[in-house]
JSON list of C-alpha atoms in Angstrom, two decimals:
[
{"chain": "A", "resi": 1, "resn": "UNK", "atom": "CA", "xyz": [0.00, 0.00, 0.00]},
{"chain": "A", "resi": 2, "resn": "UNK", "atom": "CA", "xyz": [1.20, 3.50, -0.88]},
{"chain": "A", "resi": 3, "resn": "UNK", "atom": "CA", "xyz": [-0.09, 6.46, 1.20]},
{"chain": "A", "resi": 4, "resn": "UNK", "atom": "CA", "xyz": [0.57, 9.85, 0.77]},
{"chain": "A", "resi": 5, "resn": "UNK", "atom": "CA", "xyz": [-0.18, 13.20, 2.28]},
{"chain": "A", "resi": 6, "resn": "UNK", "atom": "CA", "xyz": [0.63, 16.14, 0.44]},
{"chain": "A", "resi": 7, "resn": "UNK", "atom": "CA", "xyz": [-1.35, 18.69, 2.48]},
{"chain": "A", "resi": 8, "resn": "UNK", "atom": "CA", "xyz": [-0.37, 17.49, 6.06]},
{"chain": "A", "resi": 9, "resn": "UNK", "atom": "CA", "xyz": [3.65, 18.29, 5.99]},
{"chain": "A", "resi": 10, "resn": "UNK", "atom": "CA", "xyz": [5.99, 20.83, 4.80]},
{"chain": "A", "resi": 11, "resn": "UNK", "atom": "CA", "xyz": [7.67, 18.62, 2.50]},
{"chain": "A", "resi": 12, "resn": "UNK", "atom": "CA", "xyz": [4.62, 17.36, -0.27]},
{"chain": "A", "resi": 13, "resn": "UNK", "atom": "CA", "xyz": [4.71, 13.67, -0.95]},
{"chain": "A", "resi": 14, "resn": "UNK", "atom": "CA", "xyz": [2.36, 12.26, -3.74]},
{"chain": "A", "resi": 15, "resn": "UNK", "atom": "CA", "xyz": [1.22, 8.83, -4.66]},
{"chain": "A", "resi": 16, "resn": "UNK", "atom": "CA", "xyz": [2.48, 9.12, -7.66]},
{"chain": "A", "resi": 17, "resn": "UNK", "atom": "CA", "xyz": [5.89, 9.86, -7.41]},
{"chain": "A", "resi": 18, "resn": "UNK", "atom": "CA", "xyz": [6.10, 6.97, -4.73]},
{"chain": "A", "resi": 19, "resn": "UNK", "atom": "CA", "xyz": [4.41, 4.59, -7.55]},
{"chain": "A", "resi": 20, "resn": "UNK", "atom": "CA", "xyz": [7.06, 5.57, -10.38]},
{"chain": "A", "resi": 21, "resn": "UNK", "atom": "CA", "xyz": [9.88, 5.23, -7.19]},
{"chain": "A", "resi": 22, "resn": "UNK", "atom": "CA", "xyz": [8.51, 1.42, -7.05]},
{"chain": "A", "resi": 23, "resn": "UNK", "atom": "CA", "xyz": [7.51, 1.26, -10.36]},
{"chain": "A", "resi": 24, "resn": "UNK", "atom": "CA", "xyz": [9.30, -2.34, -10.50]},
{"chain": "A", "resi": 25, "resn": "UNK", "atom": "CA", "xyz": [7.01, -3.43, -7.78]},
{"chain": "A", "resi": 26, "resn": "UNK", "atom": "CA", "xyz": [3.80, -2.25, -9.51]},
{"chain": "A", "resi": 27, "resn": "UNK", "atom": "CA", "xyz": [4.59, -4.02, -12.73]},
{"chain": "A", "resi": 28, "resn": "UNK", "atom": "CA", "xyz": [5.29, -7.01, -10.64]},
{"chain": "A", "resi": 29, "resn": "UNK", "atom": "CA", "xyz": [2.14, -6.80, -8.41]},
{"chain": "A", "resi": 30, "resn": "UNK", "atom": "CA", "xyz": [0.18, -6.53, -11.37]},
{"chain": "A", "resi": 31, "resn": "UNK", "atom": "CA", "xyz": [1.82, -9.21, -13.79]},
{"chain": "A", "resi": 32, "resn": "UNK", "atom": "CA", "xyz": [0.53, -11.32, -10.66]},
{"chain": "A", "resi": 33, "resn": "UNK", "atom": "CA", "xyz": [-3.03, -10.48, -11.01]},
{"chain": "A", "resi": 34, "resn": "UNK", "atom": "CA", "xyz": [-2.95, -7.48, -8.24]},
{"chain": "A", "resi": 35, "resn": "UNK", "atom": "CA", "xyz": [-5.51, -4.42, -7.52]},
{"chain": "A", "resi": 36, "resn": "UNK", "atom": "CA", "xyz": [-5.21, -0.62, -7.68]},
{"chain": "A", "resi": 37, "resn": "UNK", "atom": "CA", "xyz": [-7.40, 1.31, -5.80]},
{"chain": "A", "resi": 38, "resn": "UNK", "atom": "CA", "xyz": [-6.93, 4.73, -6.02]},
{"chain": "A", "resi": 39, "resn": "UNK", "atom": "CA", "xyz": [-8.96, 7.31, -3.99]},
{"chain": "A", "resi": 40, "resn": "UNK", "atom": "CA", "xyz": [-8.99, 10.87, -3.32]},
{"chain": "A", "resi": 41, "resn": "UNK", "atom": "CA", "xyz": [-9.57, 13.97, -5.83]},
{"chain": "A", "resi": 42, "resn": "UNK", "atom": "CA", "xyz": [-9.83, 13.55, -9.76]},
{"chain": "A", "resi": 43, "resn": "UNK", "atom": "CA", "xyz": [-6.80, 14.83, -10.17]},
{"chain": "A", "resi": 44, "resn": "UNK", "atom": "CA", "xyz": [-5.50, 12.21, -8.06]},
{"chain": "A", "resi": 45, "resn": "UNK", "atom": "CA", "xyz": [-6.92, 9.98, -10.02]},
{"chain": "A", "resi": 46, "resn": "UNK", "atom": "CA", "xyz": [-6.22, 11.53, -13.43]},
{"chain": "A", "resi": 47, "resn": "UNK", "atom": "CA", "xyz": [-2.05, 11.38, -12.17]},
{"chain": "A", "resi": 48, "resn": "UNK", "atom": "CA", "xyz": [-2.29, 8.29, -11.06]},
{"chain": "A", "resi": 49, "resn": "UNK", "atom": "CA", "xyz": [-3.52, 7.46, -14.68]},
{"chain": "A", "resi": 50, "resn": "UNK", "atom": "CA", "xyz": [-0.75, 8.86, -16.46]},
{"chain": "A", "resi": 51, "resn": "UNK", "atom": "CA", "xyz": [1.81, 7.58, -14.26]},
{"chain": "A", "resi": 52, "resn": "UNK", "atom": "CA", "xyz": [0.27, 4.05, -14.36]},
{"chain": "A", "resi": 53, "resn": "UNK", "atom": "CA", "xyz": [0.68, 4.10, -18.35]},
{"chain": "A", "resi": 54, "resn": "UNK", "atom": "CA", "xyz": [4.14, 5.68, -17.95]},
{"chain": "A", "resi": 55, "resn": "UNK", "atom": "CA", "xyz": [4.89, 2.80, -16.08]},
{"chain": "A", "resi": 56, "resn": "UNK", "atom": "CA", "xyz": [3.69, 0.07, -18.01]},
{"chain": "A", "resi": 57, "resn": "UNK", "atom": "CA", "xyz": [4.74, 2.14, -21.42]},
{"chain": "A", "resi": 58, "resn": "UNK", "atom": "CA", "xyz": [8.25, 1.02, -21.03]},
{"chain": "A", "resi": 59, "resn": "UNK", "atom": "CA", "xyz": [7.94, -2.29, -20.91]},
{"chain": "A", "resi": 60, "resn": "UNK", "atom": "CA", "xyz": [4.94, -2.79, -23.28]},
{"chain": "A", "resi": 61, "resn": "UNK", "atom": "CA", "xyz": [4.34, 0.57, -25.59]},
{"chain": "A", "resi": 62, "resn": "UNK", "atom": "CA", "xyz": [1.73, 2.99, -25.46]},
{"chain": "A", "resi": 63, "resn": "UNK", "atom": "CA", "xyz": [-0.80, 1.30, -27.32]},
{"chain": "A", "resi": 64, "resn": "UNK", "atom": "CA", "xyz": [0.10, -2.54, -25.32]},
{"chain": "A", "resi": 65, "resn": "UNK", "atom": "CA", "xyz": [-0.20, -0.18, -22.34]},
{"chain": "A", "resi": 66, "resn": "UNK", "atom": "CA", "xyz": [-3.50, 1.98, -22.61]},
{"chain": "A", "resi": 67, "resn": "UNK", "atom": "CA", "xyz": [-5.20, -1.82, -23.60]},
{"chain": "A", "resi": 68, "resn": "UNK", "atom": "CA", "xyz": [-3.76, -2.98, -20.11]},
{"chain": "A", "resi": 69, "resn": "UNK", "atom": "CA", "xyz": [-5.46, -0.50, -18.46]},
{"chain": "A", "resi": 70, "resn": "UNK", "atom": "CA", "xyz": [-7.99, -0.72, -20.01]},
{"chain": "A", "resi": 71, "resn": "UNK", "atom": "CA", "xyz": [-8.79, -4.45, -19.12]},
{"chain": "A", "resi": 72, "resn": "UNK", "atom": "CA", "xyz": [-7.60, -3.72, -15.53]},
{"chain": "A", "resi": 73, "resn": "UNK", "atom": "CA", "xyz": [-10.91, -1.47, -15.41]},
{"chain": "A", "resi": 74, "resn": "UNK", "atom": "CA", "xyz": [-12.77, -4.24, -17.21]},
{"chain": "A", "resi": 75, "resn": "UNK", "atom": "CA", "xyz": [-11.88, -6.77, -14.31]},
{"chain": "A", "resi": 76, "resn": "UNK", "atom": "CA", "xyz": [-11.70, -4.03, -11.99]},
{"chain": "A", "resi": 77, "resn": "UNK", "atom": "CA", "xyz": [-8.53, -4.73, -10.61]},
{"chain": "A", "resi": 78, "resn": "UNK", "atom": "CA", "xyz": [-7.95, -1.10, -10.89]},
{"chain": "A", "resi": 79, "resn": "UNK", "atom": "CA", "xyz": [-10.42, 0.68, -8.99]},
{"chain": "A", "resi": 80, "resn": "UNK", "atom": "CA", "xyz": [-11.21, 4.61, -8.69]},
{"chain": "A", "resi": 81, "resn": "UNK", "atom": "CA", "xyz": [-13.02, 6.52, -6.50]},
{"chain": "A", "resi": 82, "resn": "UNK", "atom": "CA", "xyz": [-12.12, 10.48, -7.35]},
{"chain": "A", "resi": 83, "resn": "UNK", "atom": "CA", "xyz": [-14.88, 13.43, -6.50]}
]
């Protein structure tokens, strides 16, 4: 699980940058059938999009990559809930 609070400390830490820091562990977790939930603001949720397809972009291309996503909503193994 990656947490992080950008408003609540002087230094700002988001869940994105901590997701391309373990970006080897996300591929991995998700090569073995694992869940993304994401929650928090849309554009929370519209980062953590871009940074999930930067992520999986260079290992499988942008095209490979957007259909990965794509069926990890369809089997919703990644899971958004943005206001």
């Amino acid at each position: 699980m990656f947490s992080a609070f950008s408003r609540d400390q002087e230094e700002k830490l988001y869940v994105q940058n901590l997701l391309l820091e373990q970006k080897d562990l996300v591929r991995f977790v998700l090569d073995q059938s694992g869940y993304i939930f994401v929650c928090g603001s849309k554009s929370l949720g519209k980062a953590i999009d871009d940074t999930l397809l930067k992520i999986l972009e260079e290992n499988y291309g942008l095209t490979k990559s957007k259909q990965i996503i794509k069926d990890l909503r369809i089997q919703s193994r990644y899971v958004k809930d943005v206001y």
